[in-house]
Amino acid sequence: MLHKKKRLVVIGGGAAGFFCAINAARLDPALEVIILEKSNKILSKVKVSGGGRCNVTHACFSIAEMVCKYPRGANFLKKTFHHFFTTDTIAWFKERGIALKTEADGRMFPVTDSSQTIIDCLMREVNRYGIEVRMKSEVRSLKYEAGSQVSESGVGSQELATGRFIIELSDLRPLTSDFVCIACGGYPKAAMFDWLKQLGHSIEVPVPSLFTFNMPGNPITRLMGVSVPDAQVRITGSKLSSSGPLLITHWGMSGPAILRLSAWGARELAAGNYQFTIQVNWLAAYNENSLREYLQELRFELATQKISNRNPFGLPQRLWDYLLEQSGINGDIRWADLPAAAQNKLIKNCCVQEFAVRGKTTFKEEFVTAGGIRLTEIDANTMQSKLLPRLFFAGEILDVDGITGGFNFQHAWTSGFIAATAIVKCQTEPAEAS
């Protein structure tokens, strides 16, 4: 019997999809690989990540430490990272002439500081292995055909193991394929997963993650552009807290401290319709008691100096002036003359200042969702569906998401690589593709 060339169709032209396609084609040159992208852009998140520099991964080399950076999917990643981890990502790009550098906070970027470097690398690999990339190819439905019978529900029988996929597209005749890897990213609405539910898979309801906090009308927004290198932020009435750089914007607050908090609180904050209160400690090295003690010392050391002229904490001057104003303190007053009541108010504003949050804003173009394909239905060692043979998943379509810092990309590389190697290792009967 003449064995026809087998085909892999990857649905999604992002980091995970490209990595799966490239590695599958590399490991099995006889495999025909097609990438389907519904838009007219490929690798769009790679392009905008890290302000256009592409935060490829994070310089963390302990799996136990790494998984703590993922609000959802940590136990699943404990298994996947044993197959392809940060060290493998660094080596993979290095082998292709792309050196990465580590910044002080652990984020890793190409030494060129340009995301185009990563895009060009991936495109070179696509061209090297003859992978076909079809843009404006939206998948309308995905079905599994076993013989003359089409199954739209998840069945794990041996009968289906020799079948093929029928992929219906929006503007072309259907494709057939031996293997399918779904790497189309996250969806903001549950209804958008319907075509995957028809295959029998369950969906964890999607909610936004990695978003900034809106504070309409709050005087803090007058300080837009001011950043604090180390602030502590806590959501009142919950156990959610975060620390790190904080950026004041014209709509509210952003920066790593806020984005991490939004990721860990994604479901809780969505349930409250993004109406909540936060407490900000602008001086993370102090609490109310320790700051009170230090201010007592300052009143002697800086007794004759004006409070506004001498900012003892290294805060941006605009923020310091704002805190004084919010505390009812005239900046021309000397430290020695600071009234006790005003001092107490300043302490409170420095350590536990409250802000009402009324809504959210997507962080730049780096939209990330919490939710997706339920992980109990996926084999972490192969990324293959437990419900349907030769159906694989990679990237954000899964219920895995990390905080900012290169963690979501590492999941994309890892899951894409695992799916690729598993597809190549699949020992199945030849199936026709047209």
Tab-separated table of C-alpha atoms in Angstrom:
chain	number	residue	atom	x	y	z
A	1	MET	CA	0.000	0.000	0.000
A	2	LEU	CA	1.302	3.442	-0.954
A	3	HIS	CA	1.629	5.659	2.089
A	4	LYS	CA	0.524	9.204	1.383
A	5	LYS	CA	2.341	12.139	2.869
A	6	LYS	CA	0.893	13.013	6.249
A	7	ARG	CA	-0.330	16.463	7.085
A	8	LEU	CA	-0.336	18.605	10.194
A	9	VAL	CA	-2.555	21.658	10.298
A	10	VAL	CA	-1.760	24.198	13.007
A	11	ILE	CA	-4.632	26.552	13.788
A	12	GLY	CA	-3.181	29.866	14.935
A	13	GLY	CA	-0.263	31.970	13.715
A	14	GLY	CA	1.149	33.002	17.081
A	15	ALA	CA	4.188	31.937	19.083
A	16	ALA	CA	2.832	28.517	20.118
A	17	GLY	CA	1.524	27.693	16.657
A	18	PHE	CA	4.738	28.657	14.890
A	19	PHE	CA	6.867	26.768	17.400
A	20	CYS	CA	4.790	23.625	16.976
A	21	ALA	CA	4.851	23.855	13.178
A	22	ILE	CA	8.578	24.580	12.943
A	23	ASN	CA	9.673	21.801	15.280
A	24	ALA	CA	7.320	19.234	13.763
A	25	ALA	CA	8.614	20.011	10.264
A	26	ARG	CA	12.192	19.968	11.509
A	27	LEU	CA	11.823	16.604	13.229
A	28	ASP	CA	9.923	15.021	10.334
A	29	PRO	CA	10.827	16.560	6.958
A	30	ALA	CA	8.289	14.267	5.268
A	31	LEU	CA	5.432	15.875	7.184
A	32	GLU	CA	3.387	18.487	5.317
A	33	VAL	CA	2.740	21.404	7.684
A	34	ILE	CA	0.202	24.177	7.202
A	35	ILE	CA	-0.397	27.134	9.554
A	36	LEU	CA	-3.843	28.750	9.435
A	37	GLU	CA	-4.181	32.318	10.739
A	38	LYS	CA	-7.615	33.977	10.709
A	39	SER	CA	-6.263	37.544	10.573
A	40	ASN	CA	-3.889	39.227	8.154
A	41	LYS	CA	-1.130	39.338	10.779
A	42	ILE	CA	1.140	36.628	12.134
A	43	LEU	CA	3.072	36.639	15.411
A	44	SER	CA	1.277	39.825	16.460
A	45	LYS	CA	1.862	39.320	20.194
A	46	VAL	CA	5.523	38.601	19.566
A	47	LYS	CA	5.667	41.938	17.759
A	48	VAL	CA	4.239	44.044	20.611
A	49	SER	CA	5.575	42.120	23.614
A	50	GLY	CA	7.868	44.005	25.942
A	51	GLY	CA	7.229	47.321	24.245
A	52	GLY	CA	8.330	45.916	20.899
A	53	ARG	CA	11.399	44.167	22.278
A	54	CYS	CA	9.796	40.720	22.832
A	55	ASN	CA	10.120	39.304	26.331
A	56	VAL	CA	11.101	35.809	25.111
A	57	THR	CA	11.300	34.078	28.487
A	58	HIS	CA	12.393	34.590	32.099
A	59	ALA	CA	15.765	33.799	33.645
A	60	CYS	CA	14.366	31.277	36.105
A	61	PHE	CA	15.974	27.859	36.074
A	62	SER	CA	13.989	26.144	38.814
A	63	ILE	CA	10.723	24.550	37.760
A	64	ALA	CA	9.402	24.814	41.323
A	65	GLU	CA	10.033	28.570	41.326
A	66	MET	CA	8.838	29.076	37.763
A	67	VAL	CA	5.396	27.532	38.230
A	68	CYS	CA	4.693	29.964	41.067
A	69	LYS	CA	4.426	32.688	38.415
A	70	TYR	CA	1.284	31.174	36.916
A	71	PRO	CA	-2.056	31.955	38.592
A	72	ARG	CA	-3.607	29.092	36.621
A	73	GLY	CA	-2.004	25.875	35.357
A	74	ALA	CA	0.899	25.514	37.796
A	75	ASN	CA	0.433	21.769	38.398
A	76	PHE	CA	0.108	21.135	34.669
A	77	LEU	CA	3.314	23.086	34.001
A	78	LYS	CA	5.235	21.079	36.583
A	79	LYS	CA	4.992	18.243	34.053
A	80	THR	CA	5.414	20.144	30.802
A	81	PHE	CA	8.493	22.082	31.919
A	82	HIS	CA	10.360	18.806	32.414
A	83	HIS	CA	10.154	18.348	28.642
A	84	PHE	CA	11.119	21.860	27.512
A	85	PHE	CA	12.130	24.586	29.926
A	86	THR	CA	13.736	28.040	29.939
A	87	THR	CA	17.198	26.588	29.343
A	88	ASP	CA	15.873	24.821	26.239
A	89	THR	CA	14.297	28.023	24.929
A	90	ILE	CA	17.560	29.915	25.353
A	91	ALA	CA	19.498	27.118	23.629
A	92	TRP	CA	16.959	26.804	20.783
A	93	PHE	CA	17.277	30.448	19.826
A	94	LYS	CA	21.043	30.454	20.377
A	95	GLU	CA	21.417	27.575	17.923
A	96	ARG	CA	19.735	29.810	15.366
A	97	GLY	CA	22.016	32.770	16.026
A	98	ILE	CA	19.739	34.639	18.415
A	99	ALA	CA	21.397	35.607	21.693
A	100	LEU	CA	19.234	36.614	24.630
A	101	LYS	CA	20.127	38.979	27.460
A	102	THR	CA	18.824	39.100	31.022
A	103	GLU	CA	17.642	42.308	32.627
A	104	ALA	CA	17.736	43.094	36.340
A	105	ASP	CA	14.178	41.870	36.908
A	106	GLY	CA	14.852	38.525	35.187
A	107	ARG	CA	13.116	39.268	31.890
A	108	MET	CA	14.986	38.025	28.833
A	109	PHE	CA	15.081	39.854	25.508
A	110	PRO	CA	17.043	39.452	22.285
A	111	VAL	CA	20.265	41.467	22.513
A	112	THR	CA	18.994	43.556	19.605
A	113	ASP	CA	16.108	44.809	21.777
A	114	SER	CA	13.818	44.200	18.815
A	115	SER	CA	10.946	41.734	18.524
A	116	GLN	CA	11.592	41.663	14.774
A	117	THR	CA	14.692	39.593	15.542
A	118	ILE	CA	12.501	36.811	16.936
A	119	ILE	CA	9.944	37.133	14.137
A	120	ASP	CA	12.680	36.949	11.497
A	121	CYS	CA	14.159	33.869	13.167
A	122	LEU	CA	10.825	32.061	13.180
A	123	MET	CA	10.098	33.043	9.580
A	124	ARG	CA	13.501	31.764	8.467
A	125	GLU	CA	12.659	28.402	10.021
A	126	VAL	CA	9.240	28.397	8.375
A	127	ASN	CA	10.834	28.989	4.988
A	128	ARG	CA	13.636	26.504	5.631
A	129	TYR	CA	11.192	23.668	6.192
A	130	GLY	CA	8.689	24.645	3.540
A	131	ILE	CA	5.825	25.342	5.940
A	132	GLU	CA	2.797	26.895	4.285
A	133	VAL	CA	1.308	29.905	6.102
A	134	ARG	CA	-2.236	30.818	5.118
A	135	MET	CA	-3.531	34.126	6.432
A	136	LYS	CA	-7.170	35.237	6.481
A	137	SER	CA	-8.082	31.581	6.930
A	138	GLU	CA	-10.621	31.397	9.720
A	139	VAL	CA	-11.715	27.952	10.894
A	140	ARG	CA	-15.488	27.605	11.008
A	141	SER	CA	-15.642	24.033	12.256
A	142	LEU	CA	-13.439	21.077	13.043
A	143	LYS	CA	-14.734	17.520	12.723
A	144	TYR	CA	-13.225	14.080	13.049
A	145	GLU	CA	-14.043	11.504	10.421
A	146	ALA	CA	-13.694	7.800	11.072
A	147	GLY	CA	-14.362	5.883	7.882
A	148	SER	CA	-17.710	7.021	6.538
A	149	GLN	CA	-18.925	8.329	9.863
A	150	VAL	CA	-18.222	11.805	11.191
A	151	SER	CA	-17.960	12.228	14.943
A	152	GLU	CA	-18.352	15.653	16.521
A	153	SER	CA	-18.010	14.387	20.062
A	154	GLY	CA	-14.915	13.341	21.923
A	155	VAL	CA	-14.401	9.606	21.544
A	156	GLY	CA	-11.153	7.900	22.421
A	157	SER	CA	-11.702	4.577	20.620
A	158	GLN	CA	-9.184	2.805	18.421
A	159	GLU	CA	-11.651	3.101	15.561
A	160	LEU	CA	-11.099	6.859	15.479
A	161	ALA	CA	-7.315	6.519	15.656
A	162	THR	CA	-7.190	5.834	11.905
A	163	GLY	CA	-9.465	8.697	10.902
A	164	ARG	CA	-8.830	12.218	9.731
A	165	PHE	CA	-9.865	15.772	10.504
A	166	ILE	CA	-12.132	17.843	8.312
A	167	ILE	CA	-11.412	21.553	8.697
A	168	GLU	CA	-14.039	23.880	7.280
A	169	LEU	CA	-12.711	27.332	6.463
A	170	SER	CA	-14.507	30.617	5.925
A	171	ASP	CA	-13.486	31.183	2.321
A	172	LEU	CA	-11.877	28.011	0.961
A	173	ARG	CA	-12.801	24.411	0.374
A	174	PRO	CA	-12.371	22.201	3.441
A	175	LEU	CA	-8.945	20.887	4.398
A	176	THR	CA	-8.321	17.394	5.616
A	177	SER	CA	-5.503	16.569	7.971
A	178	ASP	CA	-3.981	13.689	9.901
A	179	PHE	CA	-3.033	15.862	12.871
A	180	VAL	CA	-4.345	19.156	14.185
A	181	CYS	CA	-2.740	21.438	16.743
A	182	ILE	CA	-4.992	24.188	18.038
A	183	ALA	CA	-2.905	27.196	19.053
A	184	CYS	CA	-5.266	30.060	18.307
A	185	GLY	CA	-4.754	31.952	21.561
A	186	GLY	CA	-7.318	32.827	24.177
A	187	TYR	CA	-10.860	33.944	23.511
A	188	PRO	CA	-12.508	36.769	25.471
A	189	LYS	CA	-16.006	35.235	25.267
A	190	ALA	CA	-17.180	31.730	26.115
A	191	ALA	CA	-19.312	31.490	22.952
A	192	MET	CA	-16.146	31.709	20.840
A	193	PHE	CA	-15.144	28.259	22.134
A	194	ASP	CA	-18.277	26.602	20.729
A	195	TRP	CA	-16.447	24.971	17.819
A	196	LEU	CA	-14.170	23.257	20.335
A	197	LYS	CA	-17.025	22.254	22.605
A	198	GLN	CA	-18.458	20.355	19.640
A	199	LEU	CA	-15.420	18.088	19.842
A	200	GLY	CA	-16.424	17.200	23.405
A	201	HIS	CA	-13.985	19.472	25.243
A	202	SER	CA	-14.918	21.446	28.349
A	203	ILE	CA	-14.107	25.132	28.723
A	204	GLU	CA	-13.092	27.069	31.795
A	205	VAL	CA	-14.997	30.327	31.333
A	206	PRO	CA	-12.624	33.037	30.049
A	207	VAL	CA	-12.062	36.277	31.937
A	208	PRO	CA	-9.455	38.983	31.270
A	209	SER	CA	-6.064	38.808	32.940
A	210	LEU	CA	-3.212	41.343	32.885
A	211	PHE	CA	-5.167	44.568	32.891
A	212	THR	CA	-4.700	48.028	34.374
A	213	PHE	CA	-6.919	49.688	36.991
A	214	ASN	CA	-9.175	52.605	36.078
A	215	MET	CA	-9.728	55.415	38.591
A	216	PRO	CA	-11.848	57.997	36.748
A	217	GLY	CA	-11.747	61.465	38.276
A	218	ASN	CA	-9.197	60.562	40.959
A	219	PRO	CA	-6.606	63.325	41.554
A	220	ILE	CA	-3.825	60.713	41.339
A	221	THR	CA	-4.308	60.701	37.551
A	222	ARG	CA	-2.847	64.209	37.398
A	223	LEU	CA	0.497	62.514	38.062
A	224	MET	CA	0.364	60.451	34.857
A	225	GLY	CA	3.797	59.284	33.820
A	226	VAL	CA	5.125	59.095	37.387
A	227	SER	CA	6.518	55.690	38.339
A	228	VAL	CA	7.527	54.229	41.695
A	229	PRO	CA	10.130	51.438	41.617
A	230	ASP	CA	8.771	49.474	44.574
A	231	ALA	CA	5.196	49.856	45.773
A	232	GLN	CA	2.926	47.410	47.575
A	233	VAL	CA	-0.682	47.090	46.466
A	234	ARG	CA	-3.433	45.199	48.259
A	235	ILE	CA	-7.067	44.680	47.377
A	236	THR	CA	-9.139	45.453	50.439
A	237	GLY	CA	-11.373	42.694	51.706
A	238	SER	CA	-9.234	39.990	50.125
A	239	LYS	CA	-5.893	38.243	50.483
A	240	LEU	CA	-4.714	39.559	47.127
A	241	SER	CA	-1.546	41.651	47.222
A	242	SER	CA	1.402	42.411	44.996
A	243	SER	CA	4.565	44.485	44.987
A	244	GLY	CA	6.917	45.949	42.421
A	245	PRO	CA	7.099	48.898	40.043
A	246	LEU	CA	3.890	50.944	39.756
A	247	LEU	CA	3.072	53.421	36.986
A	248	ILE	CA	0.488	56.186	37.310
A	249	THR	CA	-1.436	56.749	34.076
A	250	HIS	CA	-4.053	59.204	32.854
A	251	TRP	CA	-6.735	56.589	33.576
A	252	GLY	CA	-5.401	55.126	36.823
A	253	MET	CA	-2.578	52.712	37.599
A	254	SER	CA	-0.479	50.194	35.689
A	255	GLY	CA	2.978	48.646	35.934
A	256	PRO	CA	4.089	45.183	37.086
A	257	ALA	CA	2.618	45.477	40.604
A	258	ILE	CA	-0.847	46.192	39.178
A	259	LEU	CA	-0.636	43.684	36.330
A	260	ARG	CA	0.403	40.858	38.661
A	261	LEU	CA	-2.469	41.708	40.958
A	262	SER	CA	-4.881	41.639	38.018
A	263	ALA	CA	-3.624	38.192	37.007
A	264	TRP	CA	-3.923	36.628	40.453
A	265	GLY	CA	-7.298	38.260	41.020
A	266	ALA	CA	-8.669	37.722	37.506
A	267	ARG	CA	-11.720	35.682	38.487
A	268	GLU	CA	-12.406	37.438	41.786
A	269	LEU	CA	-12.255	40.886	40.209
A	270	ALA	CA	-14.427	39.815	37.276
A	271	ALA	CA	-17.051	38.506	39.715
A	272	GLY	CA	-17.180	41.974	41.287
A	273	ASN	CA	-17.539	43.647	37.884
A	274	TYR	CA	-14.192	45.396	38.436
A	275	GLN	CA	-15.524	47.591	41.239
A	276	PHE	CA	-13.165	47.383	44.221
A	277	THR	CA	-10.794	49.314	46.465
A	278	ILE	CA	-7.025	49.029	46.696
A	279	GLN	CA	-4.531	50.185	49.311
A	280	VAL	CA	-1.163	51.410	48.087
A	281	ASN	CA	1.987	51.543	50.181
A	282	TRP	CA	4.218	53.965	48.299
A	283	LEU	CA	7.101	53.145	50.658
A	284	ALA	CA	7.365	49.358	50.553
A	285	ALA	CA	10.270	49.371	53.000
A	286	TYR	CA	8.019	50.771	55.748
A	287	ASN	CA	4.770	50.044	57.528
A	288	GLU	CA	2.829	52.625	59.559
A	289	ASN	CA	4.745	51.937	62.784
A	290	SER	CA	8.246	51.933	61.304
A	291	LEU	CA	7.487	55.041	59.258
A	292	ARG	CA	6.232	56.869	62.368
A	293	GLU	CA	9.505	56.081	64.146
A	294	TYR	CA	11.549	57.265	61.183
A	295	LEU	CA	9.590	60.510	60.860
A	296	GLN	CA	10.318	61.253	64.497
A	297	GLU	CA	14.018	61.030	63.696
A	298	LEU	CA	13.608	63.199	60.606
A	299	ARG	CA	11.939	65.952	62.590
A	300	PHE	CA	15.211	66.361	64.506
A	301	GLU	CA	17.672	65.724	61.678
A	302	LEU	CA	15.893	67.983	59.155
A	303	ALA	CA	14.271	70.299	61.681
A	304	THR	CA	14.881	73.581	59.895
A	305	GLN	CA	14.300	72.367	56.344
A	306	LYS	CA	11.077	72.739	54.397
A	307	ILE	CA	9.166	69.486	53.964
A	308	SER	CA	8.610	69.986	50.240
A	309	ASN	CA	12.269	70.781	49.555
A	310	ARG	CA	13.623	67.749	51.307
A	311	ASN	CA	12.091	64.453	50.141
A	312	PRO	CA	13.763	61.863	52.395
A	313	PHE	CA	12.366	58.741	50.679
A	314	GLY	CA	13.516	59.128	47.102
A	315	LEU	CA	9.960	59.331	45.804
A	316	PRO	CA	9.336	61.284	42.587
A	317	GLN	CA	8.906	64.935	43.582
A	318	ARG	CA	5.482	65.204	41.977
A	319	LEU	CA	4.268	62.240	44.047
A	320	TRP	CA	5.773	63.654	47.243
A	321	ASP	CA	4.039	66.995	46.664
A	322	TYR	CA	0.782	65.131	46.007
A	323	LEU	CA	1.085	63.153	49.260
A	324	LEU	CA	1.709	66.363	51.188
A	325	GLU	CA	-1.311	67.989	49.545
A	326	GLN	CA	-3.528	64.967	50.280
A	327	SER	CA	-2.385	65.146	53.905
A	328	GLY	CA	-3.234	68.850	54.191
A	329	ILE	CA	0.407	69.817	54.679
A	330	ASN	CA	1.797	73.092	53.413
A	331	GLY	CA	5.061	72.272	51.691
A	332	ASP	CA	6.708	75.392	53.110
A	333	ILE	CA	6.360	74.155	56.683
A	334	ARG	CA	9.564	73.061	58.438
A	335	TRP	CA	9.950	69.450	59.554
A	336	ALA	CA	10.174	70.597	63.191
A	337	ASP	CA	6.814	72.339	62.906
A	338	LEU	CA	4.868	69.411	61.447
A	339	PRO	CA	1.705	68.930	63.576
A	340	ALA	CA	1.080	65.443	64.947
A	341	ALA	CA	-2.325	65.148	63.245
A	342	ALA	CA	-0.846	66.071	59.862
A	343	GLN	CA	2.036	63.666	60.416
A	344	ASN	CA	-0.400	60.819	61.106
A	345	LYS	CA	-2.310	61.603	57.937
A	346	LEU	CA	0.925	61.646	55.935
A	347	ILE	CA	1.874	58.253	57.379
A	348	LYS	CA	-1.478	56.817	56.365
A	349	ASN	CA	-1.276	58.254	52.856
A	350	CYS	CA	2.257	56.926	52.402
A	351	CYS	CA	1.538	53.414	53.672
A	352	VAL	CA	-2.160	52.629	53.195
A	353	GLN	CA	-3.606	55.159	50.785
A	354	GLU	CA	-6.937	53.949	49.409
A	355	PHE	CA	-8.138	54.255	45.815
A	356	ALA	CA	-11.500	53.254	44.363
A	357	VAL	CA	-11.118	51.223	41.162
A	358	ARG	CA	-13.968	51.489	38.696
A	359	GLY	CA	-13.188	49.353	35.695
A	360	LYS	CA	-10.168	48.088	33.781
A	361	THR	CA	-8.199	48.704	30.608
A	362	THR	CA	-6.413	46.090	28.509
A	363	PHE	CA	-2.656	46.329	28.961
A	364	LYS	CA	-1.409	47.722	25.655
A	365	GLU	CA	-2.067	45.090	22.978
A	366	GLU	CA	-0.956	42.168	25.103
A	367	PHE	CA	-4.416	40.736	25.742
A	368	VAL	CA	-4.292	37.668	27.966
A	369	THR	CA	-7.199	35.592	29.203
A	370	ALA	CA	-7.652	33.311	32.181
A	371	GLY	CA	-9.635	30.280	31.074
A	372	GLY	CA	-9.696	27.953	28.096
A	373	ILE	CA	-9.528	24.213	27.486
A	374	ARG	CA	-9.813	22.315	30.749
A	375	LEU	CA	-6.401	20.883	31.595
A	376	THR	CA	-7.719	17.561	32.921
A	377	GLU	CA	-8.665	16.769	29.315
A	378	ILE	CA	-5.106	17.221	28.013
A	379	ASP	CA	-2.088	14.909	28.401
A	380	ALA	CA	0.652	17.179	29.754
A	381	ASN	CA	3.364	14.886	28.368
A	382	THR	CA	2.149	15.124	24.767
A	383	MET	CA	-0.332	18.052	24.679
A	384	GLN	CA	-2.723	15.600	23.026
A	385	SER	CA	-6.428	15.588	23.762
A	386	LYS	CA	-7.506	12.739	26.015
A	387	LEU	CA	-10.840	12.732	24.197
A	388	LEU	CA	-9.792	12.662	20.561
A	389	PRO	CA	-6.631	11.119	19.109
A	390	ARG	CA	-4.190	13.245	17.125
A	391	LEU	CA	-5.781	16.484	18.311
A	392	PHE	CA	-3.244	18.670	20.125
A	393	PHE	CA	-3.341	22.000	21.939
A	394	ALA	CA	-0.670	24.621	22.588
A	395	GLY	CA	-0.436	28.081	24.111
A	396	GLU	CA	-3.063	30.329	25.568
A	397	ILE	CA	-6.040	28.311	24.300
A	398	LEU	CA	-5.354	26.156	27.360
A	399	ASP	CA	-6.382	27.230	30.853
A	400	VAL	CA	-2.845	28.405	31.621
A	401	ASP	CA	-1.746	31.986	32.121
A	402	GLY	CA	1.187	33.684	33.774
A	403	ILE	CA	2.032	37.094	35.116
A	404	THR	CA	4.119	39.526	33.055
A	405	GLY	CA	7.795	38.773	32.592
A	406	GLY	CA	8.047	36.248	29.748
A	407	PHE	CA	6.065	33.510	31.466
A	408	ASN	CA	3.254	33.293	28.917
A	409	PHE	CA	5.761	33.010	26.087
A	410	GLN	CA	7.602	30.227	27.890
A	411	HIS	CA	4.343	28.273	28.107
A	412	ALA	CA	3.857	28.882	24.376
A	413	TRP	CA	7.323	27.573	23.471
A	414	THR	CA	7.003	24.604	25.834
A	415	SER	CA	3.550	23.463	24.761
A	416	GLY	CA	4.330	24.002	21.077
A	417	PHE	CA	7.510	21.963	21.303
A	418	ILE	CA	5.877	19.110	23.215
A	419	ALA	CA	3.017	18.922	20.728
A	420	ALA	CA	5.480	18.858	17.818
A	421	THR	CA	7.561	16.023	19.223
A	422	ALA	CA	4.461	14.006	20.134
A	423	ILE	CA	2.983	14.440	16.655
A	424	VAL	CA	6.180	13.174	15.060
A	425	LYS	CA	6.266	10.185	17.413
A	426	CYS	CA	2.667	9.231	16.761
A	427	GLN	CA	2.514	5.680	15.421
A	428	THR	CA	-0.759	5.634	13.452
A	429	GLU	CA	-2.044	4.112	10.267
A	430	PRO	CA	-1.602	6.249	7.164
A	431	ALA	CA	-4.509	8.603	6.560
A	432	GLU	CA	-5.273	10.427	3.350
A	433	ALA	CA	-5.123	14.184	3.042
A	434	SER	CA	-6.299	16.317	0.182
